[in-house]
CSV table of C-alpha atoms in Angstrom, one decimal:
chain,number,residue,atom,x,y,z
A,1074,MET,CA,-21.5,-5.2,-28.3
A,1075,HIS,CA,-23.4,-7.1,-25.8
A,1076,THR,CA,-24.4,-10.1,-27.9
A,1077,PRO,CA,-21.7,-12.6,-28.5
A,1078,SER,CA,-21.5,-13.6,-32.1
A,1079,SER,CA,-19.4,-16.8,-31.8
A,1080,ALA,CA,-18.5,-19.4,-29.3
A,1081,ALA,CA,-14.8,-18.5,-29.6
A,1082,ASP,CA,-15.5,-14.8,-28.5
A,1083,HIS,CA,-18.1,-15.7,-26.0
A,1084,TYR,CA,-16.9,-13.4,-23.1
A,1085,GLU,CA,-18.9,-13.1,-20.0
A,1086,LEU,CA,-18.0,-10.2,-17.6
A,1087,TYR,CA,-19.2,-10.3,-14.0
A,1088,TYR,CA,-18.9,-7.0,-12.1
A,1089,TRP,CA,-21.0,-5.0,-9.7
A,1090,PRO,CA,-23.7,-3.2,-11.5
A,1091,GLY,CA,-24.3,0.5,-11.0
A,1092,ILE,CA,-20.7,1.7,-11.0
A,1093,PRO,CA,-18.0,1.7,-13.7
A,1094,GLY,CA,-15.5,0.6,-11.1
A,1095,ARG,CA,-12.7,-1.9,-11.9
A,1096,GLY,CA,-15.1,-3.6,-14.5
A,1097,GLU,CA,-14.6,-0.4,-16.8
A,1098,PHE,CA,-11.0,-1.2,-17.5
A,1099,VAL,CA,-12.1,-4.6,-18.9
A,1100,ARG,CA,-14.9,-3.2,-20.8
A,1101,LEU,CA,-12.6,-0.6,-22.5
A,1102,VAL,CA,-10.4,-3.3,-23.9
A,1103,CYS,CA,-13.5,-5.3,-25.2
A,1104,GLU,CA,-14.9,-2.1,-26.7
A,1105,ASP,CA,-11.7,-1.0,-28.4
A,1106,ALA,CA,-11.0,-4.5,-29.7
A,1107,GLY,CA,-14.7,-4.6,-31.1
A,1108,VAL,CA,-15.4,-8.0,-29.4
A,1109,PRO,CA,-18.7,-8.8,-28.1
A,1110,TYR,CA,-19.1,-9.4,-24.3
A,1111,LEU,CA,-22.0,-10.2,-22.0
A,1112,ASP,CA,-22.0,-7.7,-19.1
A,1113,VAL,CA,-23.9,-10.2,-17.1
A,1114,ALA,CA,-24.8,-8.3,-13.9
A,1115,ARG,CA,-26.1,-5.4,-15.9
A,1116,ARG,CA,-28.9,-7.4,-17.4
A,1117,PRO,CA,-32.2,-7.3,-15.6
A,1118,VAL,CA,-32.6,-9.4,-12.5
A,1119,GLU,CA,-35.2,-11.4,-14.1
A,1120,ASP,CA,-32.6,-12.4,-16.8
A,1121,GLY,CA,-29.9,-13.4,-14.4
A,1122,GLY,CA,-28.4,-10.0,-13.7
A,1123,GLY,CA,-28.0,-7.8,-10.7
A,1124,GLU,CA,-25.7,-8.0,-7.8
A,1125,GLN,CA,-26.7,-11.5,-7.1
A,1126,ALA,CA,-25.1,-12.6,-10.5
A,1127,VAL,CA,-21.8,-11.3,-9.2
A,1128,VAL,CA,-22.2,-13.0,-5.8
A,1129,ARG,CA,-23.1,-16.2,-7.6
A,1130,ALA,CA,-20.1,-15.9,-9.8
A,1131,LEU,CA,-17.8,-15.5,-6.7
A,1132,GLU,CA,-19.3,-18.5,-5.1
A,1133,SER,CA,-20.0,-21.0,-7.8
A,1134,LEU,CA,-18.4,-20.6,-11.2
A,1135,PRO,CA,-16.4,-23.6,-12.2
A,1136,GLY,CA,-12.6,-23.2,-12.3
A,1137,LEU,CA,-10.3,-21.2,-10.3
A,1138,PRO,CA,-12.2,-19.2,-7.6
A,1139,ALA,CA,-11.9,-15.4,-7.8
A,1140,PHE,CA,-11.1,-13.2,-4.7
A,1141,ALA,CA,-13.2,-10.3,-6.1
A,1142,PRO,CA,-14.7,-9.0,-9.3
A,1143,PRO,CA,-14.2,-8.3,-12.2
A,1144,ILE,CA,-14.3,-11.9,-13.3
A,1145,LEU,CA,-14.2,-12.9,-16.9
A,1146,ARG,CA,-15.5,-16.2,-18.1
A,1147,VAL,CA,-14.4,-17.7,-21.5
A,1148,GLY,CA,-15.8,-21.1,-21.9
A,1149,GLU,CA,-14.0,-23.3,-19.4
A,1150,LEU,CA,-11.6,-20.6,-18.3
A,1151,VAL,CA,-12.6,-18.2,-15.5
A,1152,ILE,CA,-10.0,-15.4,-14.6
A,1153,ALA,CA,-10.0,-12.5,-12.3
A,1154,GLN,CA,-7.8,-9.5,-11.3
A,1155,THR,CA,-8.5,-6.4,-13.4
A,1156,ALA,CA,-4.9,-6.1,-14.9
A,1157,ASN,CA,-4.8,-9.8,-15.6
A,1158,ILE,CA,-8.0,-9.8,-17.6
A,1159,CYS,CA,-6.9,-6.7,-19.5
A,1160,ARG,CA,-3.7,-8.4,-20.5
A,1161,PHE,CA,-5.4,-11.6,-21.4
A,1162,LEU,CA,-7.8,-9.8,-23.7
A,1163,GLY,CA,-5.2,-7.4,-25.0
A,1164,GLU,CA,-3.0,-10.2,-26.1
A,1165,ARG,CA,-5.9,-12.0,-27.9
A,1166,HIS,CA,-7.1,-8.9,-29.6
A,1167,ASP,CA,-4.1,-7.0,-30.9
A,1168,LEU,CA,-3.8,-4.6,-28.0
A,1169,ALA,CA,-0.5,-6.0,-26.7
A,1170,PRO,CA,3.0,-6.3,-28.0
A,1171,GLY,CA,4.0,-9.7,-29.7
A,1172,THR,CA,7.0,-10.6,-27.6
A,1173,ASP,CA,7.3,-11.8,-24.0
A,1174,GLY,CA,9.4,-8.8,-23.2
A,1175,GLY,CA,7.0,-6.3,-24.7
A,1176,ARG,CA,4.0,-8.0,-23.0
A,1177,ALA,CA,5.8,-7.7,-19.6
A,1178,GLU,CA,6.4,-4.0,-20.4
A,1179,ALA,CA,2.7,-3.5,-21.2
A,1180,MET,CA,1.8,-5.4,-17.9
A,1181,GLN,CA,4.2,-3.2,-15.9
A,1182,LEU,CA,2.2,-0.1,-17.1
A,1183,GLN,CA,-1.1,-1.8,-16.5
A,1184,LEU,CA,-0.1,-2.7,-12.9
A,1185,THR,CA,1.0,0.8,-12.3
A,1186,VAL,CA,-2.5,1.9,-13.2
A,1187,THR,CA,-3.7,-0.7,-10.8
A,1188,ASP,CA,-1.6,0.7,-8.0
A,1189,LEU,CA,-2.9,4.3,-8.8
A,1190,VAL,CA,-6.5,3.0,-8.7
A,1191,ALA,CA,-6.0,1.3,-5.4
A,1192,GLU,CA,-4.6,4.5,-3.9
A,1193,VAL,CA,-7.5,6.5,-5.2
A,1194,HIS,CA,-9.9,4.0,-3.5
A,1195,ASP,CA,-8.1,4.3,-0.2
A,1196,THR,CA,-8.4,8.1,-0.2
A,1197,HIS,CA,-12.1,7.6,0.7
A,1198,HIS,CA,-11.5,4.2,2.5
A,1199,PRO,CA,-8.2,4.5,4.4
A,1200,ILE,CA,-9.4,2.4,7.3
A,1201,ALA,CA,-11.7,-0.4,6.3
A,1202,VAL,CA,-13.6,-1.3,3.1
A,1203,SER,CA,-16.4,-2.6,5.3
A,1204,GLN,CA,-17.2,0.8,6.9
A,1205,TYR,CA,-18.8,3.9,5.3
A,1206,TYR,CA,-16.8,6.8,4.0
A,1207,GLU,CA,-18.6,9.0,6.7
A,1208,ASP,CA,-17.2,6.7,9.4
A,1209,GLN,CA,-13.5,7.2,8.3
A,1210,LYS,CA,-13.6,10.8,7.2
A,1211,PRO,CA,-10.7,12.3,9.5
A,1212,ALA,CA,-8.3,9.6,8.1
A,1213,ALA,CA,-9.7,10.1,4.6
A,1214,LYS,CA,-8.8,13.8,4.8
A,1215,LEU,CA,-5.3,13.1,5.8
A,1216,ARG,CA,-4.8,10.3,3.2
A,1217,ALA,CA,-6.5,12.3,0.4
A,1218,ALA,CA,-4.1,15.3,1.2
A,1219,ALA,CA,-1.1,13.0,0.8
A,1220,PHE,CA,-2.5,11.6,-2.4
A,1221,ARG,CA,-3.1,15.0,-3.9
A,1222,ASP,CA,0.2,16.5,-2.8
A,1223,GLU,CA,2.6,13.6,-3.3
A,1224,ARG,CA,1.2,10.6,-5.0
A,1225,LEU,CA,-1.0,12.0,-7.8
A,1226,PRO,CA,1.9,14.2,-9.2
A,1227,LYS,CA,4.2,11.3,-8.9
A,1228,PHE,CA,2.0,9.0,-10.9
A,1229,LEU,CA,1.2,11.4,-13.5
A,1230,GLY,CA,4.8,12.4,-13.8
A,1231,TYR,CA,5.7,8.7,-14.2
A,1232,PHE,CA,3.4,8.1,-17.2
A,1233,GLU,CA,4.6,11.5,-18.7
A,1234,ARG,CA,8.2,10.1,-18.5
A,1235,VAL,CA,7.1,6.9,-20.2
A,1236,LEU,CA,5.7,8.9,-23.1
A,1237,GLN,CA,8.9,11.0,-23.3
A,1238,ARG,CA,11.0,7.9,-23.4
A,1239,SER,CA,8.9,6.1,-26.0
A,1240,GLY,CA,8.4,9.1,-28.1
A,1241,GLY,CA,4.7,8.3,-28.4
A,1242,PRO,CA,2.1,8.5,-29.6
A,1243,TRP,CA,1.3,5.5,-27.3
A,1244,LEU,CA,2.9,4.6,-24.0
A,1245,LEU,CA,5.0,1.9,-25.6
A,1246,GLY,CA,5.6,3.8,-28.9
A,1247,ASP,CA,3.9,3.0,-32.3
A,1248,ALA,CA,1.2,0.7,-31.0
A,1249,CYS,CA,-1.8,1.2,-28.6
A,1250,CYS,CA,-2.0,-1.5,-25.9
A,1251,HIS,CA,-4.4,-2.3,-23.1
A,1252,ALA,CA,-2.4,0.0,-20.7
A,1253,ASP,CA,-3.2,3.0,-22.8
A,1254,LEU,CA,-6.9,2.3,-22.5
A,1255,SER,CA,-6.6,2.0,-18.8
A,1256,VAL,CA,-4.8,5.2,-18.5
A,1257,LEU,CA,-7.7,7.0,-20.2
A,1258,GLN,CA,-10.1,5.7,-17.5
A,1259,ALA,CA,-7.8,6.5,-14.7
A,1260,LEU,CA,-7.4,10.0,-16.0
A,1261,LEU,CA,-11.1,10.5,-16.5
A,1262,GLY,CA,-11.7,9.1,-13.0
A,1263,LEU,CA,-9.1,11.4,-11.4
A,1264,ALA,CA,-10.6,14.5,-13.2
A,1265,TYR,CA,-14.0,13.5,-11.9
A,1266,ALA,CA,-12.9,12.8,-8.2
A,1267,PHE,CA,-10.3,15.4,-7.8
A,1268,PRO,CA,-11.0,18.1,-10.4
A,1269,ARG,CA,-8.7,20.7,-8.7
A,1270,ALA,CA,-5.8,18.6,-7.8
A,1271,PHE,CA,-5.9,16.9,-11.2
A,1272,ALA,CA,-6.0,20.2,-13.0
A,1273,ARG,CA,-2.9,21.3,-10.9
A,1274,ALA,CA,-0.9,18.1,-11.3
A,1275,SER,CA,-1.8,17.5,-14.9
A,1276,ALA,CA,-0.7,21.0,-15.9
A,1277,ALA,CA,2.9,19.5,-15.8
A,1278,THR,CA,2.1,16.5,-17.9
A,1279,PRO,CA,1.0,17.7,-21.4
A,1280,LYS,CA,2.0,14.5,-23.2
A,1281,LEU,CA,-0.2,12.5,-20.9
A,1282,LEU,CA,-3.1,14.7,-21.5
A,1283,GLY,CA,-2.5,14.3,-25.3
A,1284,LEU,CA,-2.6,10.4,-24.7
A,1285,ARG,CA,-5.8,10.7,-22.9
A,1286,ASP,CA,-7.4,12.7,-25.8
A,1287,ARG,CA,-5.8,10.3,-28.4
A,1288,VAL,CA,-7.3,7.2,-26.6
A,1289,ALA,CA,-10.7,8.9,-26.2
A,1290,ALA,CA,-10.7,9.6,-29.9
A,1291,ARG,CA,-10.2,6.1,-31.1
A,1292,PRO,CA,-13.3,5.4,-33.0
A,1293,ARG,CA,-14.6,2.5,-31.0
A,1294,ILE,CA,-13.7,4.2,-27.7
A,1295,ALA,CA,-15.4,7.5,-28.8
A,1296,ALA,CA,-18.5,5.5,-29.8
A,1297,TYR,CA,-18.6,3.6,-26.6
A,1298,LEU,CA,-18.2,6.8,-24.5
A,1299,ALA,CA,-21.2,8.3,-26.2
A,1300,SER,CA,-23.3,5.1,-25.8
A,1301,PRO,CA,-25.6,4.1,-23.0
A,1302,ARG,CA,-23.4,1.3,-22.1
A,1303,ARG,CA,-21.0,3.8,-20.6
A,1304,GLN,CA,-21.8,4.4,-17.0
A,1305,ALA,CA,-21.2,7.7,-15.3
A,1306,PHE,CA,-18.9,7.9,-12.2
A,1307,ASN,CA,-20.7,8.3,-8.9
A,1308,GLU,CA,-20.1,8.1,-5.1
A,1309,TYR,CA,-20.4,4.3,-4.9
A,1310,GLY,CA,-17.4,3.5,-7.0
A,1311,ILE,CA,-13.7,3.9,-6.9
A,1312,PHE,CA,-13.4,7.5,-8.2
A,1313,ARG,CA,-15.7,9.5,-6.0
A,1314,HIS,CA,-16.1,13.2,-5.8
A,1315,TYR,CA,-16.1,14.4,-2.2
A,1316,PRO,CA,-15.5,18.1,-2.3
A,1317,GLU,CA,-13.9,18.1,1.1
A,1318,LEU,CA,-11.2,15.8,-0.3
A,1319,ASP,CA,-10.3,18.1,-3.1
A,1320,PRO,CA,-10.0,21.6,-1.6
A,1321,ALA,CA,-8.8,24.7,-3.6
B,1097,MET,CA,23.5,-18.0,-7.0
B,1098,HIS,CA,24.8,-14.5,-7.1
B,1099,THR,CA,27.2,-14.8,-10.1
B,1100,PRO,CA,25.6,-15.1,-13.5
B,1101,SER,CA,27.0,-18.0,-15.4
B,1102,SER,CA,25.8,-16.9,-19.0
B,1103,ALA,CA,24.7,-13.9,-20.8
B,1104,ALA,CA,21.3,-15.5,-21.5
B,1105,ASP,CA,20.7,-15.8,-17.7
B,1106,HIS,CA,22.2,-12.5,-16.7
B,1107,TYR,CA,19.6,-11.2,-14.4
B,1108,GLU,CA,20.2,-8.1,-12.4
B,1109,LEU,CA,17.8,-7.3,-9.6
B,1110,TYR,CA,17.4,-3.8,-8.2
B,1111,TYR,CA,15.7,-3.6,-4.9
B,1112,TRP,CA,16.3,-1.7,-1.6
B,1113,PRO,CA,19.0,-3.2,0.5
B,1114,GLY,CA,18.3,-4.1,4.2
B,1115,ILE,CA,14.8,-5.4,3.9
B,1116,PRO,CA,13.3,-8.5,2.2
B,1117,GLY,CA,10.4,-6.3,0.9
B,1118,ARG,CA,8.9,-6.9,-2.4
B,1119,GLY,CA,12.3,-8.0,-3.9
B,1120,GLU,CA,11.9,-11.2,-1.9
B,1121,PHE,CA,9.2,-12.5,-4.1
B,1122,VAL,CA,11.5,-12.1,-7.1
B,1123,ARG,CA,14.4,-13.7,-5.3
B,1124,LEU,CA,12.3,-16.8,-4.4
B,1125,VAL,CA,11.6,-17.4,-8.1
B,1126,CYS,CA,15.2,-17.1,-9.0
B,1127,GLU,CA,16.3,-19.3,-6.2
B,1128,ASP,CA,13.7,-22.1,-6.8
B,1129,ALA,CA,14.5,-21.9,-10.5
B,1130,GLY,CA,18.2,-22.2,-9.7
B,1131,VAL,CA,19.0,-19.3,-12.0
B,1132,PRO,CA,21.8,-17.0,-11.2
B,1133,TYR,CA,21.0,-13.3,-10.5
B,1134,LEU,CA,22.9,-10.2,-9.4
B,1135,ASP,CA,21.3,-8.7,-6.4
B,1136,VAL,CA,22.9,-5.3,-7.3
B,1137,ALA,CA,22.0,-3.1,-4.3
B,1138,ARG,CA,23.2,-5.8,-1.8
B,1139,ARG,CA,26.8,-5.5,-3.1
B,1140,PRO,CA,29.1,-3.2,-1.2
B,1141,VAL,CA,28.7,0.5,-2.1
B,1142,GLU,CA,32.2,0.6,-3.5
B,1143,ASP,CA,31.2,-2.2,-5.9
B,1144,GLY,CA,28.1,-0.2,-7.1
B,1145,GLY,CA,25.7,-1.4,-4.5
B,1146,GLY,CA,23.7,0.3,-1.8
B,1147,GLU,CA,20.5,2.3,-2.0
B,1148,GLN,CA,22.1,4.5,-4.5
B,1149,ALA,CA,22.1,1.6,-7.0
B,1150,VAL,CA,18.3,1.5,-6.8
B,1151,VAL,CA,18.0,5.3,-7.1
B,1152,ARG,CA,20.3,5.2,-10.2
B,1153,ALA,CA,18.3,2.3,-11.6
B,1154,LEU,CA,15.0,4.3,-11.1
B,1155,GLU,CA,16.5,7.4,-12.9
B,1156,SER,CA,18.7,6.1,-15.6
B,1157,LEU,CA,18.4,2.5,-16.6
B,1158,PRO,CA,17.6,2.4,-20.4
B,1159,GLY,CA,14.3,1.1,-21.6
B,1160,LEU,CA,10.9,1.5,-19.9
B,1161,PRO,CA,11.0,3.7,-16.8
B,1162,ALA,CA,10.0,1.9,-13.5
B,1163,PHE,CA,7.7,3.6,-11.0
B,1164,ALA,CA,9.2,1.7,-8.1
B,1165,PRO,CA,11.5,-1.2,-7.3
B,1166,PRO,CA,11.9,-4.2,-7.7
B,1167,ILE,CA,13.3,-3.8,-11.1
B,1168,LEU,CA,14.7,-6.7,-13.2
B,1169,ARG,CA,17.2,-6.1,-16.0
B,1170,VAL,CA,17.8,-8.8,-18.5
B,1171,GLY,CA,20.0,-7.5,-21.3
B,1172,GLU,CA,18.1,-4.7,-23.1
B,1173,LEU,CA,14.8,-5.5,-21.2
B,1174,VAL,CA,14.1,-3.7,-18.0
B,1175,ILE,CA,10.8,-4.6,-16.3
B,1176,ALA,CA,9.2,-3.7,-13.0
B,1177,GLN,CA,6.2,-4.5,-10.8
B,1178,THR,CA,6.7,-7.5,-8.5
B,1179,ALA,CA,4.0,-9.8,-9.9
B,1180,ASN,CA,5.1,-9.0,-13.4
B,1181,ILE,CA,8.6,-9.9,-12.7
B,1182,CYS,CA,7.6,-13.2,-10.9
B,1183,ARG,CA,5.4,-14.1,-13.9
B,1184,PHE,CA,8.1,-13.3,-16.5
B,1185,LEU,CA,10.8,-15.4,-14.6
B,1186,GLY,CA,8.3,-18.1,-13.9
B,1187,GLU,CA,7.4,-18.6,-17.5
B,1188,ARG,CA,11.0,-18.8,-18.5
B,1189,HIS,CA,12.0,-21.2,-15.8
B,1190,ASP,CA,9.3,-23.9,-15.6
B,1191,LEU,CA,7.5,-22.3,-12.8
B,1192,ALA,CA,4.2,-21.3,-14.7
B,1193,PRO,CA,1.7,-23.4,-16.8
B,1194,GLY,CA,2.2,-23.6,-20.5
B,1195,THR,CA,-1.0,-22.2,-21.7
B,1196,ASP,CA,-2.3,-18.7,-21.9
B,1197,GLY,CA,-5.2,-19.6,-19.8
B,1198,GLY,CA,-3.1,-21.4,-17.2
B,1199,ARG,CA,-0.7,-18.5,-17.1
B,1200,ALA,CA,-3.5,-16.1,-16.5
B,1201,GLU,CA,-4.7,-18.4,-13.7
B,1202,ALA,CA,-1.2,-18.2,-12.1
B,1203,MET,CA,-1.1,-14.5,-12.5
B,1204,GLN,CA,-4.5,-14.1,-10.9
B,1205,LEU,CA,-3.1,-15.9,-7.8
B,1206,GLN,CA,0.0,-13.9,-7.9
B,1207,LEU,CA,-1.9,-10.5,-8.0
B,1208,THR,CA,-4.0,-11.6,-5.1
B,1209,VAL,CA,-0.7,-12.0,-3.1
B,1210,THR,CA,0.1,-8.5,-4.5
B,1211,ASP,CA,-3.1,-7.1,-2.9
B,1212,LEU,CA,-2.6,-8.9,0.3
B,1213,VAL,CA,0.9,-7.5,0.5
B,1214,ALA,CA,-0.3,-3.9,-0.2
B,1215,GLU,CA,-2.9,-4.3,2.5
B,1216,VAL,CA,-0.3,-5.4,5.0
B,1217,HIS,CA,1.8,-2.4,4.1
B,1218,ASP,CA,-1.1,-0.1,4.7
B,1219,THR,CA,-1.7,-1.4,8.2
B,1220,HIS,CA,1.4,0.5,9.4
B,1221,HIS,CA,1.1,3.2,6.8
B,1222,PRO,CA,-2.6,4.0,6.3
B,1223,ILE,CA,-2.2,7.7,5.6
B,1224,ALA,CA,1.1,8.4,3.8
B,1225,VAL,CA,4.2,6.4,2.8
B,1226,SER,CA,6.2,9.6,3.2
B,1227,GLN,CA,5.4,9.8,7.0
B,1228,TYR,CA,6.7,7.7,9.9
B,1229,TYR,CA,4.7,5.0,11.3
B,1230,GLU,CA,4.8,6.8,14.7
B,1231,ASP,CA,3.0,9.7,13.0
B,1232,GLN,CA,0.1,7.7,11.8
B,1233,LYS,CA,-0.4,5.4,14.7
B,1234,PRO,CA,-4.1,6.1,15.5
B,1235,ALA,CA,-5.1,5.4,11.9
B,1236,ALA,CA,-2.8,2.3,11.8
B,1237,LYS,CA,-4.5,0.9,14.9
B,1238,LEU,CA,-7.9,1.1,13.2
B,1239,ARG,CA,-6.7,-0.2,9.8
B,1240,ALA,CA,-4.8,-3.0,11.5
B,1241,ALA,CA,-7.9,-4.0,13.5
B,1242,ALA,CA,-9.9,-4.2,10.2
B,1243,PHE,CA,-7.1,-6.2,8.5
B,1244,ARG,CA,-6.8,-8.7,11.4
B,1245,ASP,CA,-10.5,-9.2,11.9
B,1246,GLU,CA,-11.8,-9.1,8.3
B,1247,ARG,CA,-9.2,-9.0,5.5
B,1248,LEU,CA,-6.7,-11.5,6.8
B,1249,PRO,CA,-9.2,-14.3,7.4
B,1250,LYS,CA,-10.7,-13.4,3.9
B,1251,PHE,CA,-7.4,-13.7,2.1
B,1252,LEU,CA,-6.3,-16.9,4.0
B,1253,GLY,CA,-9.8,-18.5,3.4
B,1254,TYR,CA,-9.5,-17.6,-0.3
B,1255,PHE,CA,-6.2,-19.5,-0.8
B,1256,GLU,CA,-7.7,-22.3,1.2
B,1257,ARG,CA,-10.5,-22.6,-1.2
B,1258,VAL,CA,-8.1,-22.5,-4.2
B,1259,LEU,CA,-6.3,-25.5,-2.8
B,1260,GLN,CA,-9.7,-27.3,-2.1
B,1261,ARG,CA,-10.8,-26.6,-5.6
B,1262,SER,CA,-7.4,-27.8,-7.2
B,1263,GLY,CA,-6.9,-30.7,-4.9
B,1264,GLY,CA,-3.3,-29.7,-4.4
B,1265,PRO,CA,-0.6,-30.3,-3.7
B,1266,TRP,CA,0.0,-26.8,-5.3
B,1267,LEU,CA,-2.3,-23.9,-5.9
B,1268,LEU,CA,-3.0,-24.9,-9.5
B,1269,GLY,CA,-2.8,-28.6,-8.9
B,1270,ASP,CA,0.1,-30.8,-10.0
B,1271,ALA,CA,2.8,-28.2,-10.8
B,1272,CYS,CA,4.3,-25.6,-8.5
B,1273,CYS,CA,4.2,-22.1,-10.0
B,1274,HIS,CA,5.6,-18.7,-9.1
B,1275,ALA,CA,2.4,-17.9,-7.1
B,1276,ASP,CA,3.0,-20.8,-4.7
B,1277,LEU,CA,6.4,-19.3,-3.9
B,1278,SER,CA,4.9,-16.0,-3.2
B,1279,VAL,CA,2.4,-17.4,-0.9
B,1280,LEU,CA,5.2,-18.8,1.2
B,1281,GLN,CA,6.8,-15.4,1.7
B,1282,ALA,CA,3.4,-13.8,2.4
B,1283,LEU,CA,2.6,-16.4,5.1
B,1284,LEU,CA,6.0,-16.1,6.7
B,1285,GLY,CA,5.6,-12.3,6.7
B,1286,LEU,CA,2.1,-12.5,8.3
B,1287,ALA,CA,3.4,-14.8,10.9
B,1288,TYR,CA,6.2,-12.4,11.6
B,1289,ALA,CA,4.0,-9.3,11.7
B,1290,PHE,CA,0.8,-10.6,13.2
B,1291,PRO,CA,1.8,-13.7,15.1
B,1292,ARG,CA,-1.5,-13.7,17.1
B,1293,ALA,CA,-3.9,-12.9,14.4
B,1294,PHE,CA,-2.2,-15.2,12.0
B,1295,ALA,CA,-2.3,-18.0,14.4
B,1296,ARG,CA,-6.1,-17.4,14.9
B,1297,ALA,CA,-6.9,-17.0,11.3
B,1298,SER,CA,-4.7,-19.9,10.0
B,1299,ALA,CA,-6.3,-22.3,12.3
B,1300,ALA,CA,-9.0,-22.5,9.8
B,1301,THR,CA,-6.8,-23.0,6.8
B,1302,PRO,CA,-4.8,-26.4,7.2
B,1303,LYS,CA,-4.4,-26.9,3.4
B,1304,LEU,CA,-2.8,-23.5,3.2
B,1305,LEU,CA,-0.4,-24.2,6.0
B,1306,GLY,CA,0.5,-27.4,4.4
B,1307,LEU,CA,1.3,-25.6,1.1
B,1308,ARG,CA,3.5,-23.3,3.1
B,1309,ASP,CA,5.4,-26.2,4.5
B,1310,ARG,CA,5.6,-27.8,1.2
B,1311,VAL,CA,7.1,-24.8,-0.6
B,1312,ALA,CA,9.6,-24.2,2.2
B,1313,ALA,CA,10.8,-27.9,1.9
B,1314,ARG,CA,11.6,-27.5,-1.8
B,1315,PRO,CA,15.2,-28.3,-1.9
B,1316,ARG,CA,16.4,-25.0,-3.3
B,1317,ILE,CA,14.0,-22.9,-1.2
B,1318,ALA,CA,15.1,-24.8,1.9
B,1319,ALA,CA,18.6,-24.2,1.0
B,1320,TYR,CA,18.0,-20.5,0.3
B,1321,LEU,CA,16.1,-19.9,3.6
B,1322,ALA,CA,19.1,-21.4,5.5
B,1323,SER,CA,21.6,-19.2,3.5
B,1324,PRO,CA,23.1,-15.9,4.4
B,1325,ARG,CA,21.3,-14.6,1.2
B,1326,ARG,CA,18.0,-14.8,3.0
B,1327,GLN,CA,17.3,-11.5,5.0
B,1328,ALA,CA,15.3,-11.4,8.2
B,1329,PHE,CA,12.1,-9.5,8.5
B,1330,ASN,CA,12.4,-6.2,10.2
B,1331,GLU,CA,10.5,-3.0,11.0
B,1332,TYR,CA,11.7,-1.1,7.8
B,1333,GLY,CA,9.9,-3.4,5.4
B,1334,ILE,CA,6.4,-4.4,4.5
B,1335,PHE,CA,5.9,-7.0,7.3
B,1336,ARG,CA,6.5,-5.2,10.5
B,1337,HIS,CA,6.0,-6.5,13.9
B,1338,TYR,CA,4.4,-3.8,16.1
B,1339,PRO,CA,2.9,-5.5,19.1
B,1340,GLU,CA,0.2,-2.8,19.5
B,1341,LEU,CA,-1.1,-3.8,16.0
B,1342,ASP,CA,-1.5,-7.4,17.0
B,1343,PRO,CA,-3.1,-7.6,20.4
B,1344,ALA,CA,-4.3,-10.7,22.1
């Protein structure tokens, strides 16, 4: 899926190499849609990849400047913001409803995943993104406790309620959309970062766990997850496993 | 602007009364567009208003459940997420570009305002939304310092760069979009919450201050800001002025 086959579908993704991070939400849309994309920074440095590719994209891509990666380039168009890119790709590749109202519903769900992801990030960086986790550990323990006890059950319960209301099998009913794909990534990340708290909270959300399994079983997603393109979670990304933040 | 004039434009906004909060970004789009909207929770309790109106909306509006307010109801459609509502209204009322790419650019800017607003919120609530500010003050001082010194200049500098790139007078060039309106609210909120830090950081972003003044001078926005519909910032909302978080 790395080699673009036509100019119309020539997508270039710019995201930090070495972590799945927010770039992964974009990758999942491309993978499920079966559209080729060039994951620029994951190429060897000598081929224009590496972190420098992202830094260069932030500084000097034409078009609208981006505040942060991921950045998607499609010809002359350069767009950023994870949820925004997921929606844009979803609407182009049959992973979004066809009406303005339906598209707003899908985006509402996508942005609720965005909020959840931001809160996960802040469990290990509650004070400053510029400081190491080790330097903000006391606050991280407090924030992580509030996340585990209050926010995680609330987010999971919300998506469970969405599935109850729609009747499934997907968040919005009959058709899978970009937000379903992002929910998979969020749930896998939560299970990695907070295995104990996630097991506790998700025991009350069987429909959501069913959705997770359903998305993971989609043929192109299953193939992707088993491929070398899929990167493992680690302690440099958003979903980090620090045992002290997930006590028994 | 509170009384809907036709079924097609019958917008109902549900947001916590007593604070401008995230609801204000939605109000600004309606006000600039000149479309009527019913600000449900600001009606008297005996007419169905008050906080209970928001609680009821979260629990029992038909359609897709919302994780949090603001919520917009348009007939059968119920959508949430501030940026999503702003985009939806902007596209309906000539406050968004006409192409998919242009709309994604406007949404990218809108979502960058969303990120900024979330970071402002976390300066006074770095640990838990469920706890009082007074109970998380030590962490708030640390987080606010990082926000003032690193994040605030970065966000303001970003929007300055967008204006340099577009050439103005609006973020995307010739036409005002929903994101321009939201930038006004963000800048007014920052000046309220962090008068000292905002004065320091914005000294380097003259184009952005020009945009602020230009949006505030739009006839319907100017009329709105001078009207009793406009609510003052206070220490119950997102933009709070705590002098200890904005030292000299």
